[in-house]
XYZ file of C-alpha atoms in Angstrom:
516
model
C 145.049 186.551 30.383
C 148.276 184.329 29.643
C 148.975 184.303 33.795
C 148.801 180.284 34.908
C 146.669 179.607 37.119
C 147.112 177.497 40.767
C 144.686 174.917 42.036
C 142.732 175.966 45.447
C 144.204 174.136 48.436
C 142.249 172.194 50.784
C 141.149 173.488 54.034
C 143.659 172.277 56.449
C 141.942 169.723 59.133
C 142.766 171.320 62.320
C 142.794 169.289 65.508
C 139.397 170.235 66.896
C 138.538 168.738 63.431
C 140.118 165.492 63.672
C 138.619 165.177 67.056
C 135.183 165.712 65.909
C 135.489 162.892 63.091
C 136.761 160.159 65.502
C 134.084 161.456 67.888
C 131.805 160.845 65.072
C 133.344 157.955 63.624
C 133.199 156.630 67.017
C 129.785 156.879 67.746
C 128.119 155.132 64.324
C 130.761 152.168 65.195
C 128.855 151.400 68.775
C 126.663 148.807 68.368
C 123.381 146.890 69.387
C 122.504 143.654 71.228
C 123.041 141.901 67.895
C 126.482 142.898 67.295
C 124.978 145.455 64.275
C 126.395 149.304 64.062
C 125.458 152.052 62.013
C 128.393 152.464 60.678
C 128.491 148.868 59.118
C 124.971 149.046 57.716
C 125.757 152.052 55.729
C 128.703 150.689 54.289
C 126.500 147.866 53.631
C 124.002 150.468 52.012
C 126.772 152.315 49.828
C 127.807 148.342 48.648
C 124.635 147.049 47.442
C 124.130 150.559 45.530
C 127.465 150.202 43.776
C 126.929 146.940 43.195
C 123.497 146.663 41.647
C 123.768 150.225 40.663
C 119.609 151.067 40.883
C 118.225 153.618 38.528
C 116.708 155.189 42.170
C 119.633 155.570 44.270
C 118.490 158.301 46.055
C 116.147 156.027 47.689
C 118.616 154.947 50.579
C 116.068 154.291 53.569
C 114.512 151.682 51.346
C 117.839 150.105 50.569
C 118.985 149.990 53.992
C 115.546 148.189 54.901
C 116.564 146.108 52.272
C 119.700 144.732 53.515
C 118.366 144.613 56.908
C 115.660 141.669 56.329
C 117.945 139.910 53.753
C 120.419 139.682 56.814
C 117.665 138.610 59.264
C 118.615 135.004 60.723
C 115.659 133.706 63.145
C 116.630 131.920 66.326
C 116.788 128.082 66.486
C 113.163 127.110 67.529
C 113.225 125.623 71.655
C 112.712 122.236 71.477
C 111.139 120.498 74.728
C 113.796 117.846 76.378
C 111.903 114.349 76.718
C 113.290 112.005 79.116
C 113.654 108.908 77.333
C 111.749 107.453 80.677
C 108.883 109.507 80.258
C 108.702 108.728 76.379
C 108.525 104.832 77.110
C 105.862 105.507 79.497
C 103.710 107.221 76.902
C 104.245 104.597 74.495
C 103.582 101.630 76.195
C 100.219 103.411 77.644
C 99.234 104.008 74.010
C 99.537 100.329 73.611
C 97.177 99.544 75.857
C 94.500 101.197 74.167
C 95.384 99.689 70.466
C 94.080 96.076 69.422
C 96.596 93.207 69.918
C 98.201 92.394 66.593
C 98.533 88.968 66.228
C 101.420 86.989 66.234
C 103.230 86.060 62.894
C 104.526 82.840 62.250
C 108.213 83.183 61.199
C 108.454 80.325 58.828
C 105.215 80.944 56.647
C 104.741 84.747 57.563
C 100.882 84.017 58.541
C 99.427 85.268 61.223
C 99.186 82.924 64.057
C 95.974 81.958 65.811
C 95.505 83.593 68.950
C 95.577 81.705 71.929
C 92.004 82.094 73.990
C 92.360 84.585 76.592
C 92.035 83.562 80.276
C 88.588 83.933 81.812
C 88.387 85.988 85.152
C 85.981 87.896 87.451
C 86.861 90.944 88.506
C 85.467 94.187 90.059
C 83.592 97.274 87.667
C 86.411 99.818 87.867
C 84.932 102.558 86.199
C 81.810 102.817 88.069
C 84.120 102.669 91.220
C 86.464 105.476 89.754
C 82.998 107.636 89.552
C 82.574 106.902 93.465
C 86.380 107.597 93.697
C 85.704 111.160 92.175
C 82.478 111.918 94.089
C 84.157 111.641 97.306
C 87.868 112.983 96.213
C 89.880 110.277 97.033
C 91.678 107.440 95.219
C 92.957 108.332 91.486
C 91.182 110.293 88.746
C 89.199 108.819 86.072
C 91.755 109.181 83.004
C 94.043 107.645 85.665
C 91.397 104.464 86.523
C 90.348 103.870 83.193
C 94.361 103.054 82.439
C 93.923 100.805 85.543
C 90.915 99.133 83.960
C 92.960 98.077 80.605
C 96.116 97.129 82.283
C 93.759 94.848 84.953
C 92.094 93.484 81.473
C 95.556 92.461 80.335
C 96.404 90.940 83.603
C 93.824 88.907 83.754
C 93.433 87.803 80.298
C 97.125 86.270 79.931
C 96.301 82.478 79.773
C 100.038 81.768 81.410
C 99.261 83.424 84.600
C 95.681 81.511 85.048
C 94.294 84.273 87.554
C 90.380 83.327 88.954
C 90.300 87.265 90.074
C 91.610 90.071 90.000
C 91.011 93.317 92.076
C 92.866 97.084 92.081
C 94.626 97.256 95.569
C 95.978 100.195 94.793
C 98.974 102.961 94.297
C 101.958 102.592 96.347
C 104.297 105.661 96.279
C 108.085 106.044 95.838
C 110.576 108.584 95.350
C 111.536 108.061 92.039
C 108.554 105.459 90.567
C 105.556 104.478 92.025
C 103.681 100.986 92.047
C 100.617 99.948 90.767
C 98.781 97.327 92.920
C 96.382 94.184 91.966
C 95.546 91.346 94.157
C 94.857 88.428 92.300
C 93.575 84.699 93.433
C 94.894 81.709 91.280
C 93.525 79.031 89.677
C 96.123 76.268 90.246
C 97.671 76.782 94.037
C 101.129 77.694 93.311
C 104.093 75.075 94.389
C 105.635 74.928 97.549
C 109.012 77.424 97.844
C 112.378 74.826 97.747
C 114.507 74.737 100.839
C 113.209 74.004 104.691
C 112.930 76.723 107.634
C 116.186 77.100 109.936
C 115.756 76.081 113.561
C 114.259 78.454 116.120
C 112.493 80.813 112.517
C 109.103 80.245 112.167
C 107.940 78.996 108.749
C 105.872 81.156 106.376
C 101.964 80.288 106.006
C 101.763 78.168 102.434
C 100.457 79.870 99.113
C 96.671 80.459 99.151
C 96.647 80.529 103.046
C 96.519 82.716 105.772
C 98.845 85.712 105.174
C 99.092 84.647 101.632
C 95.910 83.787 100.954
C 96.344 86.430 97.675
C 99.110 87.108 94.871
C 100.351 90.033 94.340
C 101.306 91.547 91.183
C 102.575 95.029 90.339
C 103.818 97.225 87.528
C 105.489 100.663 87.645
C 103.712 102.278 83.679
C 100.280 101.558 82.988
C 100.604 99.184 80.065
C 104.322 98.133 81.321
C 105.287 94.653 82.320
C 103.720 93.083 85.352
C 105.855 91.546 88.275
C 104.597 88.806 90.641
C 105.539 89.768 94.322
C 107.135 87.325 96.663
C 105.374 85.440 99.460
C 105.104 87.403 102.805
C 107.334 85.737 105.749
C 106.427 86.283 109.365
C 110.502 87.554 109.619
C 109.744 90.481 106.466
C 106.154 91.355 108.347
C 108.120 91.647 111.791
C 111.028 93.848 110.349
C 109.112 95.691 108.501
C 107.322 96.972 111.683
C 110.151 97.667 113.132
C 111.544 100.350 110.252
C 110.161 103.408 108.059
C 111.631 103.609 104.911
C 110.551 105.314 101.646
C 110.177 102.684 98.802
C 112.456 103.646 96.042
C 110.664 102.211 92.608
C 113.329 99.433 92.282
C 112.096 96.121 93.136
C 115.873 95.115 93.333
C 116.862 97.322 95.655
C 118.941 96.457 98.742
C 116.515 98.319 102.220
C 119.213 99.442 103.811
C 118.059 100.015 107.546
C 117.971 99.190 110.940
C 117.238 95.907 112.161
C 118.739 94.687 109.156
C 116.020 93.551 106.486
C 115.927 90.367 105.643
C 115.434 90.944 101.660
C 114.949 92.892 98.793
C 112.385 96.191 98.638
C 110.234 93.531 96.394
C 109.824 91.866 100.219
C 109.297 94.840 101.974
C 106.580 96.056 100.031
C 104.886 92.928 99.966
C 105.183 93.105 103.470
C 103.618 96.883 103.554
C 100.760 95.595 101.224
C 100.450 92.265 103.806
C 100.052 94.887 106.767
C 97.616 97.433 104.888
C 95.554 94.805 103.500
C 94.861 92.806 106.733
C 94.030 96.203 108.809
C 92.085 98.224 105.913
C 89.822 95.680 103.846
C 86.267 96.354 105.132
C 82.888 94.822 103.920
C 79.445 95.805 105.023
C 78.298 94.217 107.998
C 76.343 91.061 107.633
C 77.392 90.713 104.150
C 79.400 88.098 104.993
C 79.247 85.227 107.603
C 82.285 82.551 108.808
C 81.438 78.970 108.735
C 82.714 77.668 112.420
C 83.767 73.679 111.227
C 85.712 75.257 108.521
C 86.331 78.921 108.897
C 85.702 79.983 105.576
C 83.827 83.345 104.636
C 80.516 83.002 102.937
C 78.786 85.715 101.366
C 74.901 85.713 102.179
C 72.669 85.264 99.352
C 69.741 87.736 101.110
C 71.857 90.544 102.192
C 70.477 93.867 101.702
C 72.131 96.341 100.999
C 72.024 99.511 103.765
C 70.533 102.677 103.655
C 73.361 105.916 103.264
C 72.701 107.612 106.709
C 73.188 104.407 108.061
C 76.732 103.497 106.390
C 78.292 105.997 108.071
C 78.197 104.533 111.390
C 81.223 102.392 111.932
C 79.569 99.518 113.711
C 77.732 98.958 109.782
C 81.174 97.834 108.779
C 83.597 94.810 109.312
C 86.961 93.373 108.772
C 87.458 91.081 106.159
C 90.558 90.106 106.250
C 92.013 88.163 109.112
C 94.519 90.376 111.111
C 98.102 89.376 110.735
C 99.568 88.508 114.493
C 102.740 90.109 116.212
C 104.610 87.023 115.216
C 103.774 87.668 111.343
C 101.262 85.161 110.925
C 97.553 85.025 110.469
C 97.606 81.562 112.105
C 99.930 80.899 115.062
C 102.626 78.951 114.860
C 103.391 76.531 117.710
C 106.984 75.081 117.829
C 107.096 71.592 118.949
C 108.107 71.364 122.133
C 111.025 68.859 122.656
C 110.709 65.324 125.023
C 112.501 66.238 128.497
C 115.016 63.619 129.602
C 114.904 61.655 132.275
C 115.138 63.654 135.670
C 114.398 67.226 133.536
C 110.722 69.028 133.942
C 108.868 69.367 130.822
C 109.382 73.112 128.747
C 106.751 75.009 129.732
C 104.508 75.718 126.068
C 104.236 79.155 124.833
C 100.614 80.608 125.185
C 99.152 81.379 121.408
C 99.159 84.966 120.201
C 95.376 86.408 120.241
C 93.657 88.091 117.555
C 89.955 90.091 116.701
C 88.095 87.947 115.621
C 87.492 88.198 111.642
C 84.555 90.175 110.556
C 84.633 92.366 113.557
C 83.051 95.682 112.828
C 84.888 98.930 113.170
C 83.636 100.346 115.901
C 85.820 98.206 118.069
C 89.072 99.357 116.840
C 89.021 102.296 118.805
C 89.429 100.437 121.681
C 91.822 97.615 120.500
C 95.460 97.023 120.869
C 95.752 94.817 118.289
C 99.292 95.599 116.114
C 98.279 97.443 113.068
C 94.797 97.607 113.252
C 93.902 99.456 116.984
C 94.298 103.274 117.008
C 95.596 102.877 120.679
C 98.865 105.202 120.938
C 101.289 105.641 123.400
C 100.575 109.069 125.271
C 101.267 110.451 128.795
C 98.849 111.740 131.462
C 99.681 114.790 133.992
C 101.914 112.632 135.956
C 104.212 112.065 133.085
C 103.266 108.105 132.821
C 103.062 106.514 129.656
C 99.062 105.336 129.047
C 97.167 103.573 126.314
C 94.916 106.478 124.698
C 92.261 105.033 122.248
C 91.641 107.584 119.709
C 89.254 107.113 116.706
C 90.559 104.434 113.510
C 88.342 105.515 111.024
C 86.060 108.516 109.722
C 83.261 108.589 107.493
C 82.160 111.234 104.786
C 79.831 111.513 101.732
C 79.400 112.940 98.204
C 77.141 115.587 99.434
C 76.021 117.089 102.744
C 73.174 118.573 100.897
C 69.799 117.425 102.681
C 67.455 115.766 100.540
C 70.432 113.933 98.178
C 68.937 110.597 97.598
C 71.870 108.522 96.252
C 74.710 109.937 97.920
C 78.485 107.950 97.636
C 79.746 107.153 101.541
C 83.430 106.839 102.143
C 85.386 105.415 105.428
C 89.050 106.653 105.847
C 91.202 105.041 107.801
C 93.040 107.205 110.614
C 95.834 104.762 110.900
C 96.759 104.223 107.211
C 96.336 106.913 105.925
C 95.853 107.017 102.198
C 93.231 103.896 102.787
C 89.312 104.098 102.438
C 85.822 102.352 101.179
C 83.516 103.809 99.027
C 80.003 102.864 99.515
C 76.859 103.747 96.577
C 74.109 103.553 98.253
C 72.012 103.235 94.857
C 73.493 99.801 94.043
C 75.241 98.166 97.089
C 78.362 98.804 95.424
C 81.326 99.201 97.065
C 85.088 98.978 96.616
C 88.170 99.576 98.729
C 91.419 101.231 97.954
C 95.087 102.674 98.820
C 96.799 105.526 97.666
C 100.205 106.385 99.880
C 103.573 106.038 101.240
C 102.151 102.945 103.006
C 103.184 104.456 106.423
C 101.435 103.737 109.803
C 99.887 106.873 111.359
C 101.644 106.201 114.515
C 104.839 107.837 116.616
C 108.139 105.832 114.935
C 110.118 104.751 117.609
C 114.056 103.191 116.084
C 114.806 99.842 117.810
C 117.721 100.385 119.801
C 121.049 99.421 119.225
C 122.219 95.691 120.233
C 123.939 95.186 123.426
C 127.679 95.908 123.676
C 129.714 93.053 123.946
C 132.353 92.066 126.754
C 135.709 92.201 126.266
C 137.613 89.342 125.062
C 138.291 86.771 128.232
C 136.295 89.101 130.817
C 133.611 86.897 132.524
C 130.953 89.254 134.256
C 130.588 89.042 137.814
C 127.461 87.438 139.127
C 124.089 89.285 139.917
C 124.531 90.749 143.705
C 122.624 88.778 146.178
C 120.290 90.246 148.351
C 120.325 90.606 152.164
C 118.824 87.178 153.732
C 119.443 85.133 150.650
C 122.013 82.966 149.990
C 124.313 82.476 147.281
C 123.481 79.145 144.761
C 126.035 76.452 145.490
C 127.783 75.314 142.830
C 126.659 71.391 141.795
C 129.196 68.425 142.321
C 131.795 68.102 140.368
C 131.106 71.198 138.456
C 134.312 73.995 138.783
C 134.050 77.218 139.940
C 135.637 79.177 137.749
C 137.733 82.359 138.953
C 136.108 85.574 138.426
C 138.830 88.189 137.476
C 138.087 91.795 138.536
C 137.902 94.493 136.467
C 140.544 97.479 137.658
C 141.119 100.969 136.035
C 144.888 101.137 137.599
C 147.929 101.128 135.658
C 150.456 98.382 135.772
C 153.415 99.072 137.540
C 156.333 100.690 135.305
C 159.355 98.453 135.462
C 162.272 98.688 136.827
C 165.418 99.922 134.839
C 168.411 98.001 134.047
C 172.002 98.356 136.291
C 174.572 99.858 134.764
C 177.921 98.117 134.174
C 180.845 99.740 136.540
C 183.920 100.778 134.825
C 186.196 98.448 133.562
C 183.862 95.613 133.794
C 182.978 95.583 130.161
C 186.534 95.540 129.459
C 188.137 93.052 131.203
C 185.694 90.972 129.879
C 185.974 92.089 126.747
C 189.967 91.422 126.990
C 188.987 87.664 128.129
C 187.221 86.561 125.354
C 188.505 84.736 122.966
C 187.449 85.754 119.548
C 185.238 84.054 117.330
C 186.658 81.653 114.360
């Protein structure tokens, strides 16, 4: 029609408009716990389509599920943390089960030949594990079969020339524990270098008394062995004296009170010196001591006892001697000196007692003997202190089903606990152990602090005499010395200076003549 013609204007965006599209905008923009929005994944969407430009577009939902898995990241996989500890332990238990490889010579890269391993006698530890787990007590199997192997290697190293060796037991610590084996050598070992000081009294020798048996131990199953130091009657004495945790470091300093005199290797030989001596039993009669030379001699026609009879406590005896208040098994008599002419003779100290050795159990309720008697310190009505004897050991079995014909017997010690005797009744068989802290089941009493000292050039006045008794005169020629008394008063203040009068200084300040 010739008129030209206009193009339609857009609808104008009002305000409620604009509102609604950053209310809109707003809300595909929020986004998940993994950071993702909807607004992001359609832009994603619209992308890929102009991108790859598919002949079925329309298809979006497909797309979009699309870019979603090819974006898909999946987390870092949790890895356990080893302790580098823990992984040691592992490995060197896994060596104990492998075959020795043999040494290679370095010069002509042969292998060497093996030197013989060392020949030993030693107890069945996996037929005493299955006693262990028929009464519940003492380690597990898994755990005892590990003991066997690292025993086998103790025992078999030609350089320590063991005649036997035997599973003491597991001594607990706070941050590693100790494995236990008592061992008996072939060759005595040599006499320790350096002499006793005056007034100590001297340790028993190696192979006697108190150390009649070597200790090693070994903190991994499969780890290195350590030999233990010699007991001393001063470790055995201080170690009676404190309670302390063992730590799993042989080198560590015990840091209580009394001081100890060594390292924790001491103090837990001197724990293993104590537990042995008051918790290695035998059966009754299975043993006898020769008087002449007080050896222990097992007898050849011992049979072994019935199971309802190895629970009574009287079918059971020490056999180890007991170690004496002064730390040794046998006492230790300091020579007494000559007197001098006009002086009495010293007056000899009277020999520490002991139970005798192989005494059976049933007496310990009754003893005082210093580790092994379960006497404790208790107080009647009145409030005075009396000795009560309470039971030292307890028995139990495998089974209290009647009828059980080879049942397993145990006896627990009451006053270490943690140490018992298994008993098979089929074979004879029976083996002791420990499993603890290797603490005394008894009230711990700290020693009490040293005496304070006087004060420097203060001599203590003498002890009061009593009415009707007279004072000691002094000897001749000997000095009385004075006795100052002790006094809370004050010394007097002193008194002040006089003041020059006026004029004084002057004039003879005037009548000086001055210095050249």
């Amino acid at each position: 029609d010739g008129r030209p013609r206009t193009r339609a204007r857009p609808p104008r965006r009002t305000m409620a408009f604009e509102d609604a599209l950053q209310e809109a905008t707003a809300f595909l923009q929020k986004t998940n716990v993994d950071g993702e929005s909807v607004y992001e994944q359609l832009a994603k969407v619209v992308g890929k389509i102009l991108d790859e430009k598919p002949e079925d577009a329309v298809d979006l939902l497909e797309t979009s599920l699309l870019v979603k898995k090819t974006q898909y990241a999946p987390p870092d996989p949790m890895y356990a943390t080893v302790r580098s500890k823990n992984a040691a332990a592992a490995v060197m238990f896994k060596e104990l089960y492998k075959t020795p490889s043999p040494l290679i010579d370095p010069e002509t890269g042969e292998p060497m030949e093996a030197t013989p391993p060392n020949d030993f006698e030693t107890e069945n530890v996996v037929a005493d594990a299955a006693m262990y787990d028929a009464l519940g007590l003492g380690l597990s199997r898994g755990e005892m079969y590990g003991v066997m192997l690292a025993m086998k290697r103790l025992g078999e190293d030609p350089e320590k020339k063991l005649a036997t060796v035997r599973f003491f037991g597991k001594m607990l610590g706070t941050t590693a524990d100790y494995y236990v084996f008592e061992s008996t050598l072939k060759e005595p070992a040599p006499a320790p270098e350096g002499e006793t000081a005056e007034g100590e009294v001297p340790p028993e020798a190696s192979g006697q008394g108190a150390n009649t048996y070597t200790y090693f131990v070994c903190q991994t199953l499969g780890g290195p062995f350590t030999k233990l130091p010699d007991v001393t009657p001063a470790t055995i004495r201080c170690a009676r004296l404190i309670k302390r945790y063992l730590t799993g470091d042989l080198a560590a300093d015990v840091s209580a009170y009394p001081a100890f005199p060594g390292l924790e290797a001491d103090y837990l030989r001197a724990m293993i010196g104590r537990i042995a001596s008051a918790t290695v039993v035998c059966p009754a009669g299975m043993f006898t001591l020769d008087e002449e030379t007080g050896a222990v001699n097992k007898v050849e026609e011992y049979a072994p006892g019935a199971a309802e009879d190895m629970v009574e406590l009287d079918r059971w005896a020490h056999r180890y001697p007991h170690v004496k208040p002064q730390g040794r098994c046998e006492f230790y008599a300091a020579p007494v000196p000559e007197p001098e002419e006009g002086e009495e003779p010293a007056e000899e100290v009277e020999p520490e007692t002991s139970p005798a050795l192989l005494s059976t159990l049933d007496a310990d309720a009754e003893s005082d003997a210093i580790d092994w008697g379960a006497a404790v310190t208790a107080k009647n009505e009145e409030g005075e202190e009396v000795q009560e004897g309470r039971p030292a050991w307890a028995s139990c079995t495998s089974s209290t089903v009647p009828g059980v014909k080879f049942p397993v017997i145990g006896i627990k010690s009451l006053v270490w606990p943690g140490a018992f005797v298994a008993y098979d009744a089929s074979t004879g068989a029976f083996s002791n152990c420990y499993v603890g802290y290797g603490f005394k089941n008894a009230p711990f009493v700290p020693a009490p602090p040293p005496e304070i000292q006087n004060e420097f050039g203060f001599t203590p006045e003498p002890e009061p005499v009593e009415e009707g008794e007279e004072a000691p005169e002094p000897a001749e020629g000997e000095e009385v010395p004075e006795i100052p008394k002790e006094s809370s008063e004050l010394p007097p203040l002193p008194e002040p200076e006089p003041e020059p009068e006026e004029g004084e200084g002057e004039e003879g300040a005037e009548g000086e003549e001055p210095a050249e």
